[in-house]
Structure formats: structure tokens, C-alpha cells
Short mmCIF file of C-alpha atoms in Angstrom, two decimals:
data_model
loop_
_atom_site.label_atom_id
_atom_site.label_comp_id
_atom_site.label_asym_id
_atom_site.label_seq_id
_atom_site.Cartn_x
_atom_site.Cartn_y
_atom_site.Cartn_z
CA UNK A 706 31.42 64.56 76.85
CA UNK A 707 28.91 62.84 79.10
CA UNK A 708 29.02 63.21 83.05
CA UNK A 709 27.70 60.55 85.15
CA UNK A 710 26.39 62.28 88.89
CA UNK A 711 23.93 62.67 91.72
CA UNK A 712 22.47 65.49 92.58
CA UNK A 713 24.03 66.51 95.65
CA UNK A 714 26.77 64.29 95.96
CA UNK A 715 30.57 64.62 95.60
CA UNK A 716 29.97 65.55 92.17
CA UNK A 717 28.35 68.58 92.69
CA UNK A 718 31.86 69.33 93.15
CA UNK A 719 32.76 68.06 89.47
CA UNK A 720 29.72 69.75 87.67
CA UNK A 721 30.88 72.94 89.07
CA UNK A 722 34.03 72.71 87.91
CA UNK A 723 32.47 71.91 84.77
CA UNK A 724 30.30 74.88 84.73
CA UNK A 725 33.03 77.35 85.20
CA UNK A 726 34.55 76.28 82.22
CA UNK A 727 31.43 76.40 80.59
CA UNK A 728 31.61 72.78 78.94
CA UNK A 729 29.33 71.31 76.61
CA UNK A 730 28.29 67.68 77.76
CA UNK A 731 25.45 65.06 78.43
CA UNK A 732 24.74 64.59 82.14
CA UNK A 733 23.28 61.59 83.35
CA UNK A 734 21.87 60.53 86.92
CA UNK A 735 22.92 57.98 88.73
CA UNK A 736 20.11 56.77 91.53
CA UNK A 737 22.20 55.62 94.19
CA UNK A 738 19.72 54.50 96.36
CA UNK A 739 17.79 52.84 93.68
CA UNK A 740 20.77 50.95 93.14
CA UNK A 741 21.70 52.53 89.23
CA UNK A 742 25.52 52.34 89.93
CA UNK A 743 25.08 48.29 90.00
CA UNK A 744 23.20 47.80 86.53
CA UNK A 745 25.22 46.27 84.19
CA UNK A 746 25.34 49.19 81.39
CA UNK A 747 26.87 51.54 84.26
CA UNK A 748 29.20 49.06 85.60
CA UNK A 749 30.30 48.79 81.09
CA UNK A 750 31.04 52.31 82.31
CA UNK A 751 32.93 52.02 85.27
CA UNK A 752 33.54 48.93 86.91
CA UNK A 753 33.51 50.34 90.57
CA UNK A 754 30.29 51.35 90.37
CA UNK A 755 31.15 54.70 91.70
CA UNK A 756 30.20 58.56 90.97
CA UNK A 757 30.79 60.68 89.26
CA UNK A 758 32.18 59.62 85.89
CA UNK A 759 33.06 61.40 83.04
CA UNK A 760 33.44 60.12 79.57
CA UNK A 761 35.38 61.86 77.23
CA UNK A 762 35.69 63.21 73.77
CA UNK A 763 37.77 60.80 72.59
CA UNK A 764 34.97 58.07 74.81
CA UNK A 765 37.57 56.72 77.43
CA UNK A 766 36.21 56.85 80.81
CA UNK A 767 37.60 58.91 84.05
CA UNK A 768 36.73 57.78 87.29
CA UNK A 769 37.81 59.76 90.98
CA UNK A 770 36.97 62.67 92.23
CA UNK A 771 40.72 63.89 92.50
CA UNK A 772 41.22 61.84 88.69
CA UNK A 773 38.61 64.42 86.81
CA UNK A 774 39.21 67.69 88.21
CA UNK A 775 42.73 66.99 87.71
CA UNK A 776 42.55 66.16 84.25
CA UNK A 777 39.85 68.86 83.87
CA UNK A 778 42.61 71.59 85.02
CA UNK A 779 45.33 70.34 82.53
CA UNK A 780 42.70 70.06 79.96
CA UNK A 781 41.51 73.43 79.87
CA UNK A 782 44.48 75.25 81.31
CA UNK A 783 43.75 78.70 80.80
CA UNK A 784 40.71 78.33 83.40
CA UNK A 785 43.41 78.37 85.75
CA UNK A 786 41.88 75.69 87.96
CA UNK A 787 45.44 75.22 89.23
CA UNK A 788 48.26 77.89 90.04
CA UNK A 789 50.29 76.56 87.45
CA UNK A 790 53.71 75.95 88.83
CA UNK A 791 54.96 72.85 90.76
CA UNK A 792 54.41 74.03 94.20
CA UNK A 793 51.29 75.50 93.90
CA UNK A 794 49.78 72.87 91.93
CA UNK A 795 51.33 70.45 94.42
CA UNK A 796 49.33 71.91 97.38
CA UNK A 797 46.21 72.24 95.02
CA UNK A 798 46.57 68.27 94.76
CA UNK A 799 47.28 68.06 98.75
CA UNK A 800 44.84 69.90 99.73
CA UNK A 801 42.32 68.12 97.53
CA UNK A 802 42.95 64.58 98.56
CA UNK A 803 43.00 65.75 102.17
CA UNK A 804 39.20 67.03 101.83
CA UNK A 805 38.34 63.87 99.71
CA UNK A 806 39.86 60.80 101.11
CA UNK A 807 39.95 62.19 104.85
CA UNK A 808 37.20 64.35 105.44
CA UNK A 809 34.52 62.75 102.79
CA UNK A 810 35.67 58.94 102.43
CA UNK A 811 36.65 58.47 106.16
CA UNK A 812 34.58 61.38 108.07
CA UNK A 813 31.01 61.78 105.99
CA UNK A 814 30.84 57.84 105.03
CA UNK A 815 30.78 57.19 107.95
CA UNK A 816 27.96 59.62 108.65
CA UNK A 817 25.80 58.71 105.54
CA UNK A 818 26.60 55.05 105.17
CA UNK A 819 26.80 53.99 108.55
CA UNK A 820 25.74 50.41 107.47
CA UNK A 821 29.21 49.41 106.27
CA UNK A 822 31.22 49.99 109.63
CA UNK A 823 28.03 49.33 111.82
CA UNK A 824 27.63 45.69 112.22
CA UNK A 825 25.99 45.96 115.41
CA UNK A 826 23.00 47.93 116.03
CA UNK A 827 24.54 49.05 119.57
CA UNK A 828 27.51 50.03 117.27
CA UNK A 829 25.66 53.18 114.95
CA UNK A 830 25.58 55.95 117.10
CA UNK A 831 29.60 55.17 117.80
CA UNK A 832 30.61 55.17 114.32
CA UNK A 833 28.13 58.13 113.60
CA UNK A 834 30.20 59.83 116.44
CA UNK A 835 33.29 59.23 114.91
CA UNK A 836 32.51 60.51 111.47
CA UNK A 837 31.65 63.68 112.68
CA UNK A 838 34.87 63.83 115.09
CA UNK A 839 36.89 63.11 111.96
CA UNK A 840 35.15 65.87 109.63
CA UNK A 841 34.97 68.21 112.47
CA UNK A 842 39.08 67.70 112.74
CA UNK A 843 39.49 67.89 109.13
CA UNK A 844 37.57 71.29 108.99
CA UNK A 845 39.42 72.14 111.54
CA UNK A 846 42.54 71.77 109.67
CA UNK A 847 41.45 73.66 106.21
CA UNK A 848 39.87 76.50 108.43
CA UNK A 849 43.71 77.07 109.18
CA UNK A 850 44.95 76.98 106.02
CA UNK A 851 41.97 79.34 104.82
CA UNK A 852 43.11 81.78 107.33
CA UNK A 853 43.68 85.02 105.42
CA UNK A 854 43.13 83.75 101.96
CA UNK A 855 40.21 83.69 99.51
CA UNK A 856 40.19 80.14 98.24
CA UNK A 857 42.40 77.32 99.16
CA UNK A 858 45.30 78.82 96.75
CA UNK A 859 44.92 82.30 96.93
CA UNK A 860 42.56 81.81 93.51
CA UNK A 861 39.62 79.47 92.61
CA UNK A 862 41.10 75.72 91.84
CA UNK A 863 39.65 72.41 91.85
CA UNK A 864 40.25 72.25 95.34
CA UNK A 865 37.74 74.88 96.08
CA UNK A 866 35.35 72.38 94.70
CA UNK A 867 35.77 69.49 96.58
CA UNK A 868 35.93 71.51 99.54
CA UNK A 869 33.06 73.00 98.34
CA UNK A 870 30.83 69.43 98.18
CA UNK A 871 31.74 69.23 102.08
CA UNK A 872 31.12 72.07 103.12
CA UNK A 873 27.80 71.64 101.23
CA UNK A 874 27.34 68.55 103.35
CA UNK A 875 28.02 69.80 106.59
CA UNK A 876 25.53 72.39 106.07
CA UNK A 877 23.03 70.01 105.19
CA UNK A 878 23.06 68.39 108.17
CA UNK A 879 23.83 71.06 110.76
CA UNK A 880 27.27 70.82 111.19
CA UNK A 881 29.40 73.99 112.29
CA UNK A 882 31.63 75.01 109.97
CA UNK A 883 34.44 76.88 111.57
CA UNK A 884 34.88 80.73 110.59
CA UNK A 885 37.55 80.74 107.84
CA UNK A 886 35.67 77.48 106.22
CA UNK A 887 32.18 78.92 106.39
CA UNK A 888 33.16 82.25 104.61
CA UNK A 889 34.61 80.01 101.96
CA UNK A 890 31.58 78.31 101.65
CA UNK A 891 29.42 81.78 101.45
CA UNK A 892 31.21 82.95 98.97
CA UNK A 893 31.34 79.92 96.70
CA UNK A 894 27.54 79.98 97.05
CA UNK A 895 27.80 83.27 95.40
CA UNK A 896 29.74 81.85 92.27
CA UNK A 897 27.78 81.99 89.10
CA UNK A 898 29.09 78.19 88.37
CA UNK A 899 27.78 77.40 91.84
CA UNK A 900 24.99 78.69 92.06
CA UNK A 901 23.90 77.39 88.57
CA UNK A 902 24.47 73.95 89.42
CA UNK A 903 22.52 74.45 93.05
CA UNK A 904 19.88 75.22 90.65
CA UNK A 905 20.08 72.38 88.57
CA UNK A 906 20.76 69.80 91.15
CA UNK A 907 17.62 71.30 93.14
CA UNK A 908 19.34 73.17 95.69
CA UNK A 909 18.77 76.60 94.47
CA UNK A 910 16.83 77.35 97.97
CA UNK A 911 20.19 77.77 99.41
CA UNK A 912 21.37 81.21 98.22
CA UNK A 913 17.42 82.66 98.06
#
């Protein structure tokens, strides 16, 4: 397999999950900044010009946060990277596109890539505001559901790891994480996966 990603980005949360099921693949990073996701042999790859991306065995491409960890959980099921029956698996999937298109595509975007709701220069600090209003809310709502559990399901599962990424994120640039969330995020920094993937990404400083 070969995994398209950047250090430190949502798929952090996608090269952990491939860690703890201690895949074999090719990893590949894509310079966002630099502009790598627009050059014509990555866009071959995936057309949206988004990360992460995962080819697989067979050489068909997966795109989507939410897309890969789902297909890596029903791929590999004896991982357990979902509970395994319907209503479980079915708040393992809610809970994962909450984090992902809520707290990271409305909240953090708006934070990181201010630029593309900012059309003013009177208008950044408003829409800055507002990301961090909408991830502080959306913590605020996971920190609930967290309340007396371990992980998001009772057991590690791919929502862990996106939740994970945000957390990551919010640590990065000094926002609180409310109590239930920021023992999560403690204790996936003492993961083996996790912390093997800090290291490789360059973030190993965080659990020294």
C-alpha cells in the first residue's frame, strides 16, 4: 500500500491507525504549503487534491478521512477498530464525522486557513473567533460523551484517531481541552502506535 500525508495533519490520525495494525506500506509527503497536492501526478492520484490518501493493494485509490479508517476497520477486522455490531459501529461512525466535518472542517479551517472565509482584512480576527467558538463547542460535546469511558466506545476505534488529530491540534496551539477530552488525549499519547508516529512525523517532543 502507499499512504499519501503531512506530518501533522489530519492524517496523523490515519498513520496511527495504520500503525496499530502494524501495516506494511510506502508513505509519501505531501507539502501543502509548497503546493504538492496541486501537481499533476498527485491530482492522477486524487483529483481533490486532498490528504491523506491511501492506495491500495489491489492500486485503487481511497480518499476521506472517515472513507480510510472505515475501510481500514472492515479490512483488518480482528484489530477491532470498531465494536463490531450495528449500534456500536454506528456511533463509532457518528462520532467520527462529528470530530471531522464539525470540529476540524468547520472549527480548525477556519483557524488555520483563515484566507478562504476572510475576504476582508477587518474580517480575520472574526472568523478566527468563530473557529475556535465552534471547536471549543464541539469539545465540549465529546468531553460529555467521554465522561466515564476510556475511548470514545468503551475500546480503541478509529474514532479515537480522529479525535486524536484534534486534540493534537488544540494542543498545538493552546487551546483548553476540557477534562474528559484531555485525559483522552494523555493517554493516546501513551499508545505505542501514537507515540511511534509522533516520532516519525517529528513530534516525538510531546511525550518526553
Amino acid at each position: 500500500m502507499k499512504f499519501y500525508m503531512t506530518p501533522g495533519s489530519c492524517s496523523t490520525g490515519i498513520h496511527i491507525l495504520m500503525e496499530e495494525l502494524e501495516l506494511i506500506f510506502e508513505a509519501y509527503i505531501v507539502n501543502l504549503p509548497a503546493g504538492d497536492q496541486f501537481k499533476p501526478d498527485y491530482v492522477a492520484i486524487n483529483p481533490k487534491s486532498t490528504i491523506p490518501t491511501l492506495i491500495k493493494p489491489d492500486g485503487t485509490a481511497i480518499t476521506e478521512f472517515c472513507a480510510i479508517a472505515y475501510w481500514l476497520a472492515r479490512s483488518y477486522p480482528r484489530a477491532r477498530l470498531m465494536p463490531g455490531d450495528v449500534d456500536g459501529d454506528t456511533w463509532v461512525l457518528e462520532t467520527m464525522s462529528y470530530v471531522v466535518s464539525t470540529i476540524h472542517m468547520q472549527g480548525f479551517t477556519r483557524i488555520f486557513t483563515t484566507d478562504h472565509y476572510a475576504f476582508n482584512e477587518s474580517d480575520r480576527e472574526r472568523v478566527k473567533a468563530q473557529g475556535e467558538t465552534i471547536v471549543k463547542k464541539g469539545f465540549a460535546v465529546i468531553n460529555k460523551q467521554l465522561a466515564g469511558q476510556t475511548y470514545i466506545a468503551g475500546e480503541f476505534s478509529i474514532a479515537d484517531a480522529a479525535l486524536f488529530y484534534c486534540e493534537f491540534w488544540a494542543a498545538r496551539i493552546g487551546i483548553t481541552l476540557p477534562e474528559h477530552c484531555l485525559t483522552h488525549y494523555r493517554r493516546m499519547l501513551k499508545r505505542p502506535a501514537v507515540r511511534q508516529v509522533l516520532m516519525e512525523e517529528g513530534y516525538s517532543s510531546l511525550y518526553q
